[in-house]
mmCIF file of C-alpha atoms in Angstrom:
data_model
loop_
_atom_site.group_PDB
_atom_site.id
_atom_site.type_symbol
_atom_site.label_atom_id
_atom_site.label_comp_id
_atom_site.label_asym_id
_atom_site.label_seq_id
_atom_site.Cartn_x
_atom_site.Cartn_y
_atom_site.Cartn_z
ATOM 1 C CA UNK A 706 0.000 0.000 0.000
ATOM 2 C CA UNK A 707 2.167 2.846 -1.301
ATOM 3 C CA UNK A 708 -0.365 5.630 -0.637
ATOM 4 C CA UNK A 709 1.031 8.713 -2.249
ATOM 5 C CA UNK A 710 4.448 8.892 -3.847
ATOM 6 C CA UNK A 711 6.500 11.650 -5.443
ATOM 7 C CA UNK A 712 9.415 11.519 -7.817
ATOM 8 C CA UNK A 713 12.125 12.528 -7.970
ATOM 9 C CA UNK A 714 12.827 13.103 -4.288
ATOM 10 C CA UNK A 715 15.682 15.473 -5.087
ATOM 11 C CA UNK A 716 16.316 17.474 -8.227
ATOM 12 C CA UNK A 717 18.920 20.027 -9.214
ATOM 13 C CA UNK A 718 18.345 21.947 -12.413
ATOM 14 C CA UNK A 719 19.415 25.131 -14.113
ATOM 15 C CA UNK A 720 17.540 28.346 -14.766
ATOM 16 C CA UNK A 721 15.417 28.129 -17.877
ATOM 17 C CA UNK A 722 15.090 24.359 -18.001
ATOM 18 C CA UNK A 723 11.778 22.545 -17.935
ATOM 19 C CA UNK A 724 11.215 20.302 -14.949
ATOM 20 C CA UNK A 725 8.362 17.911 -14.206
ATOM 21 C CA UNK A 726 7.599 16.653 -10.738
ATOM 22 C CA UNK A 727 5.509 13.520 -10.515
ATOM 23 C CA UNK A 728 2.821 12.584 -8.028
ATOM 24 C CA UNK A 729 0.988 9.263 -7.851
ATOM 25 C CA UNK A 730 -1.664 8.093 -5.370
ATOM 26 C CA UNK A 731 -3.190 4.664 -4.938
ATOM 27 C CA UNK A 732 -6.272 5.641 -2.899
ATOM 28 C CA UNK A 733 -8.429 6.780 -5.825
ATOM 29 C CA UNK A 734 -8.886 10.122 -4.086
ATOM 30 C CA UNK A 735 -10.757 12.653 -6.182
ATOM 31 C CA UNK A 736 -8.757 15.672 -5.055
ATOM 32 C CA UNK A 737 -5.057 16.245 -5.517
ATOM 33 C CA UNK A 738 -2.981 19.252 -4.573
ATOM 34 C CA UNK A 739 0.453 20.731 -5.134
ATOM 35 C CA UNK A 740 2.107 22.880 -2.470
ATOM 36 C CA UNK A 741 5.447 24.539 -2.092
ATOM 37 C CA UNK A 742 6.987 25.109 1.302
ATOM 38 C CA UNK A 743 9.463 27.892 1.954
ATOM 39 C CA UNK A 744 10.860 29.307 5.176
ATOM 40 C CA UNK A 745 8.696 32.144 6.405
ATOM 41 C CA UNK A 746 5.804 31.313 4.074
ATOM 42 C CA UNK A 747 4.650 27.937 5.204
ATOM 43 C CA UNK A 748 2.718 25.740 2.797
ATOM 44 C CA UNK A 749 1.333 27.557 -0.204
ATOM 45 C CA UNK A 750 -1.066 25.999 -2.687
ATOM 46 C CA UNK A 751 0.094 26.057 -6.291
ATOM 47 C CA UNK A 752 -2.643 24.129 -8.102
ATOM 48 C CA UNK A 753 -5.292 21.626 -7.244
ATOM 49 C CA UNK A 754 -7.549 19.205 -9.066
ATOM 50 C CA UNK A 755 -11.030 18.028 -8.132
ATOM 51 C CA UNK A 756 -11.042 15.148 -10.633
ATOM 52 C CA UNK A 757 -9.410 13.998 -13.838
ATOM 53 C CA UNK A 758 -9.304 16.855 -16.361
ATOM 54 C CA UNK A 759 -10.410 19.421 -13.750
ATOM 55 C CA UNK A 760 -7.722 21.718 -12.377
ATOM 56 C CA UNK A 761 -7.712 25.110 -10.722
ATOM 57 C CA UNK A 762 -5.198 27.678 -9.581
ATOM 58 C CA UNK A 763 -4.142 28.106 -6.009
ATOM 59 C CA UNK A 764 -2.318 30.917 -4.282
ATOM 60 C CA UNK A 765 0.939 30.860 -6.280
ATOM 61 C CA UNK A 766 0.331 29.355 -9.763
ATOM 62 C CA UNK A 767 2.583 31.570 -11.900
ATOM 63 C CA UNK A 768 5.337 29.650 -13.668
ATOM 64 C CA UNK A 769 3.702 26.261 -13.117
ATOM 65 C CA UNK A 770 1.546 24.009 -15.286
ATOM 66 C CA UNK A 771 -0.454 20.963 -14.227
ATOM 67 C CA UNK A 772 -2.434 18.263 -15.921
ATOM 68 C CA UNK A 773 -4.516 15.362 -14.715
ATOM 69 C CA UNK A 774 -5.441 12.842 -17.367
ATOM 70 C CA UNK A 775 -5.760 9.985 -14.856
ATOM 71 C CA UNK A 776 -7.199 10.094 -11.351
ATOM 72 C CA UNK A 777 -4.051 8.684 -9.795
ATOM 73 C CA UNK A 778 -1.483 11.023 -11.354
ATOM 74 C CA UNK A 779 -0.998 14.756 -10.995
ATOM 75 C CA UNK A 780 2.266 16.005 -12.527
ATOM 76 C CA UNK A 781 3.551 19.529 -11.920
ATOM 77 C CA UNK A 782 5.682 21.166 -14.616
ATOM 78 C CA UNK A 783 7.927 24.176 -14.269
ATOM 79 C CA UNK A 784 8.067 25.353 -17.868
ATOM 80 C CA UNK A 785 11.169 27.547 -17.459
ATOM 81 C CA UNK A 786 12.627 27.155 -13.993
ATOM 82 C CA UNK A 787 13.727 30.217 -12.056
ATOM 83 C CA UNK A 788 15.808 30.483 -8.876
ATOM 84 C CA UNK A 789 12.736 31.648 -6.982
ATOM 85 C CA UNK A 790 11.211 28.230 -7.617
ATOM 86 C CA UNK A 791 13.836 26.586 -5.432
ATOM 87 C CA UNK A 792 11.689 25.004 -2.760
ATOM 88 C CA UNK A 793 10.308 21.816 -1.304
ATOM 89 C CA UNK A 794 7.261 20.634 -3.219
ATOM 90 C CA UNK A 795 4.577 18.493 -1.641
ATOM 91 C CA UNK A 796 1.781 16.667 -3.346
ATOM 92 C CA UNK A 797 -1.333 15.776 -1.340
ATOM 93 C CA UNK A 798 -4.611 14.000 -1.940
ATOM 94 C CA UNK A 799 -8.032 13.984 -0.343
ATOM 95 C CA UNK A 800 -11.355 12.201 -0.799
ATOM 96 C CA UNK A 801 -13.179 15.524 -0.901
ATOM 97 C CA UNK A 802 -12.183 19.169 -0.789
ATOM 98 C CA UNK A 803 -13.335 19.473 2.822
ATOM 99 C CA UNK A 804 -11.664 16.478 4.354
ATOM 100 C CA UNK A 805 -8.152 15.774 5.549
ATOM 101 C CA UNK A 806 -5.345 15.766 3.035
ATOM 102 C CA UNK A 807 -2.568 13.206 2.987
ATOM 103 C CA UNK A 808 0.868 14.274 1.888
ATOM 104 C CA UNK A 809 3.540 12.669 -0.188
ATOM 105 C CA UNK A 810 7.195 12.637 0.943
ATOM 106 C CA UNK A 811 8.099 15.765 -0.994
ATOM 107 C CA UNK A 812 10.552 16.776 -3.703
ATOM 108 C CA UNK A 813 13.413 19.100 -2.866
ATOM 109 C CA UNK A 814 14.094 21.182 -5.969
ATOM 110 C CA UNK A 815 17.111 23.405 -6.396
ATOM 111 C CA UNK A 816 17.327 25.768 -9.360
ATOM 112 C CA UNK A 817 20.844 27.059 -10.002
ATOM 113 C CA UNK B 173 -4.642 39.840 8.421
ATOM 114 C CA UNK B 174 -3.532 36.320 7.575
ATOM 115 C CA UNK B 175 -6.306 33.787 7.085
ATOM 116 C CA UNK B 176 -4.789 31.305 9.537
ATOM 117 C CA UNK B 177 -2.463 32.503 12.276
ATOM 118 C CA UNK B 178 -0.190 30.624 14.611
ATOM 119 C CA UNK B 179 2.543 31.702 16.972
ATOM 120 C CA UNK B 180 5.798 30.558 15.367
ATOM 121 C CA UNK B 181 7.404 29.660 18.697
ATOM 122 C CA UNK B 182 9.483 27.908 19.682
ATOM 123 C CA UNK B 183 7.211 26.682 22.430
ATOM 124 C CA UNK B 184 9.338 24.919 24.994
ATOM 125 C CA UNK B 185 7.761 22.499 27.485
ATOM 126 C CA UNK B 186 9.357 19.978 29.842
ATOM 127 C CA UNK B 187 8.858 16.278 29.314
ATOM 128 C CA UNK B 188 5.595 15.097 30.848
ATOM 129 C CA UNK B 189 3.936 18.511 30.724
ATOM 130 C CA UNK B 190 0.962 19.619 28.640
ATOM 131 C CA UNK B 191 1.752 21.495 25.452
ATOM 132 C CA UNK B 192 -0.904 23.915 24.232
ATOM 133 C CA UNK B 193 -0.826 25.052 20.618
ATOM 134 C CA UNK B 194 -3.168 27.707 19.330
ATOM 135 C CA UNK B 195 -4.536 28.799 15.984
ATOM 136 C CA UNK B 196 -6.938 31.537 14.912
ATOM 137 C CA UNK B 197 -8.662 31.880 11.572
ATOM 138 C CA UNK B 198 -10.446 34.708 9.846
ATOM 139 C CA UNK B 199 -13.174 33.076 7.734
ATOM 140 C CA UNK B 200 -16.354 32.478 9.751
ATOM 141 C CA UNK B 201 -17.591 30.065 7.082
ATOM 142 C CA UNK B 202 -14.772 27.613 7.763
ATOM 143 C CA UNK B 203 -16.017 24.074 8.255
ATOM 144 C CA UNK B 204 -13.044 21.757 8.687
ATOM 145 C CA UNK B 205 -10.008 22.077 10.904
ATOM 146 C CA UNK B 206 -6.883 19.979 11.003
ATOM 147 C CA UNK B 207 -3.638 19.659 12.899
ATOM 148 C CA UNK B 208 -0.555 18.306 11.185
ATOM 149 C CA UNK B 209 2.807 17.446 12.670
ATOM 150 C CA UNK B 210 5.928 17.993 10.588
ATOM 151 C CA UNK B 211 9.351 16.777 11.588
ATOM 152 C CA UNK B 212 12.322 18.573 10.087
ATOM 153 C CA UNK B 213 12.920 17.422 6.524
ATOM 154 C CA UNK B 214 9.722 15.371 6.428
ATOM 155 C CA UNK B 215 6.232 15.866 5.056
ATOM 156 C CA UNK B 216 3.224 16.961 7.133
ATOM 157 C CA UNK B 217 1.461 14.137 8.933
ATOM 158 C CA UNK B 218 -2.196 14.416 9.953
ATOM 159 C CA UNK B 219 -2.733 13.988 13.684
ATOM 160 C CA UNK B 220 -6.192 15.443 14.344
ATOM 161 C CA UNK B 221 -9.258 16.615 12.483
ATOM 162 C CA UNK B 222 -12.234 18.416 14.027
ATOM 163 C CA UNK B 223 -15.438 19.587 12.419
ATOM 164 C CA UNK B 224 -17.742 20.729 15.233
ATOM 165 C CA UNK B 225 -17.459 22.889 18.327
ATOM 166 C CA UNK B 226 -16.036 21.292 21.429
ATOM 167 C CA UNK B 227 -13.261 18.863 22.217
ATOM 168 C CA UNK B 228 -12.081 15.806 20.370
ATOM 169 C CA UNK B 229 -9.647 13.445 22.040
ATOM 170 C CA UNK B 230 -7.343 10.869 20.481
ATOM 171 C CA UNK B 231 -4.820 9.338 22.805
ATOM 172 C CA UNK B 232 -2.579 12.077 24.193
ATOM 173 C CA UNK B 233 -3.973 14.629 21.741
ATOM 174 C CA UNK B 234 -7.040 16.816 22.225
ATOM 175 C CA UNK B 235 -8.288 19.251 19.621
ATOM 176 C CA UNK B 236 -10.552 22.071 20.738
ATOM 177 C CA UNK B 237 -12.724 24.141 18.415
ATOM 178 C CA UNK B 238 -14.572 27.359 19.189
ATOM 179 C CA UNK B 239 -16.202 28.683 16.035
ATOM 180 C CA UNK B 240 -17.656 31.742 17.781
ATOM 181 C CA UNK B 241 -14.159 32.855 18.733
ATOM 182 C CA UNK B 242 -12.636 31.500 15.498
ATOM 183 C CA UNK B 243 -10.120 29.570 17.502
ATOM 184 C CA UNK B 244 -8.788 26.028 17.339
ATOM 185 C CA UNK B 245 -6.209 24.530 19.670
ATOM 186 C CA UNK B 246 -4.254 21.350 20.158
ATOM 187 C CA UNK B 247 -3.315 19.985 23.561
ATOM 188 C CA UNK B 248 -0.621 17.362 23.899
ATOM 189 C CA UNK B 249 -0.634 15.634 27.270
ATOM 190 C CA UNK B 250 2.413 13.928 28.766
ATOM 191 C CA UNK B 251 4.663 15.558 26.174
ATOM 192 C CA UNK B 252 7.552 13.416 24.957
ATOM 193 C CA UNK B 253 10.807 14.423 23.239
ATOM 194 C CA UNK B 254 9.453 12.670 20.140
ATOM 195 C CA UNK B 255 6.686 15.302 20.045
ATOM 196 C CA UNK B 256 9.293 17.934 19.193
ATOM 197 C CA UNK B 257 8.258 19.091 15.741
ATOM 198 C CA UNK B 258 6.448 21.877 13.935
ATOM 199 C CA UNK B 259 2.666 21.752 14.250
ATOM 200 C CA UNK B 260 0.621 23.124 11.381
ATOM 201 C CA UNK B 261 -2.953 24.280 11.702
ATOM 202 C CA UNK B 262 -5.033 23.925 8.534
ATOM 203 C CA UNK B 263 -8.493 25.297 7.861
ATOM 204 C CA UNK B 264 -10.936 24.709 5.051
ATOM 205 C CA UNK B 265 -11.923 28.295 4.439
ATOM 206 C CA UNK B 266 -15.563 28.664 3.507
ATOM 207 C CA UNK B 267 -16.757 27.072 0.293
ATOM 208 C CA UNK B 268 -13.332 26.625 -1.243
ATOM 209 C CA UNK B 269 -12.311 23.034 -1.777
ATOM 210 C CA UNK B 270 -8.879 23.545 -0.341
ATOM 211 C CA UNK B 271 -7.054 24.095 2.927
ATOM 212 C CA UNK B 272 -5.227 27.159 4.137
ATOM 213 C CA UNK B 273 -2.271 26.435 6.387
ATOM 214 C CA UNK B 274 -0.777 28.475 9.162
ATOM 215 C CA UNK B 275 2.977 28.884 9.168
ATOM 216 C CA UNK B 276 3.300 26.486 12.090
ATOM 217 C CA UNK B 277 4.396 26.462 15.713
ATOM 218 C CA UNK B 278 7.680 24.811 16.588
ATOM 219 C CA UNK B 279 7.411 22.709 19.742
ATOM 220 C CA UNK B 280 10.439 21.692 21.755
ATOM 221 C CA UNK B 281 10.022 19.125 24.519
ATOM 222 C CA UNK B 282 12.953 19.283 26.891
ATOM 223 C CA UNK B 283 14.277 16.507 29.118
#
């Protein structure tokens, strides 16, 4: 029972490169979320999805793209990485938008 | 005013004591309230959820919700060094299908 997994766990990239962070959950949860966590800001929502093919912006969506063709996968793409996108990224899932969310292990991304 | 506010700490309590963590929120329409524990370098882990006014107990943890005062708290009884972590308060704000997190309170349990 893997629950929710993220890959890669660590990534170093250069400014301007495209990066995709993967998220996979085995619970068949309808909702999936992407957060970034930075010192002094806490967890900030980037994008979320209520179901396959339904996505919506969160608090800090600029510079990010998401898709959700299958219920279990919710990839996050940085189209042209910038240093300000250096952060720890967490994926989470939930049965509904009002219930508890369960987090993946996170991806630590460094943009040089 | 931030939507969800927590004192950043650190809150230092001796082993065996009760730790009290507090959180206030601004949206009166909020319906769901959660406490997460996050160890350094790890992901947030759900420890309590509460949906109605009053207390909810689970082992050493008690969550308290007061919607009139827009206040939710977490009590940890018989605090252990392993409880040392950052505790995040999360609130489902109104009709939005998402959670807003506080910036967390760092708890240190001393021997």
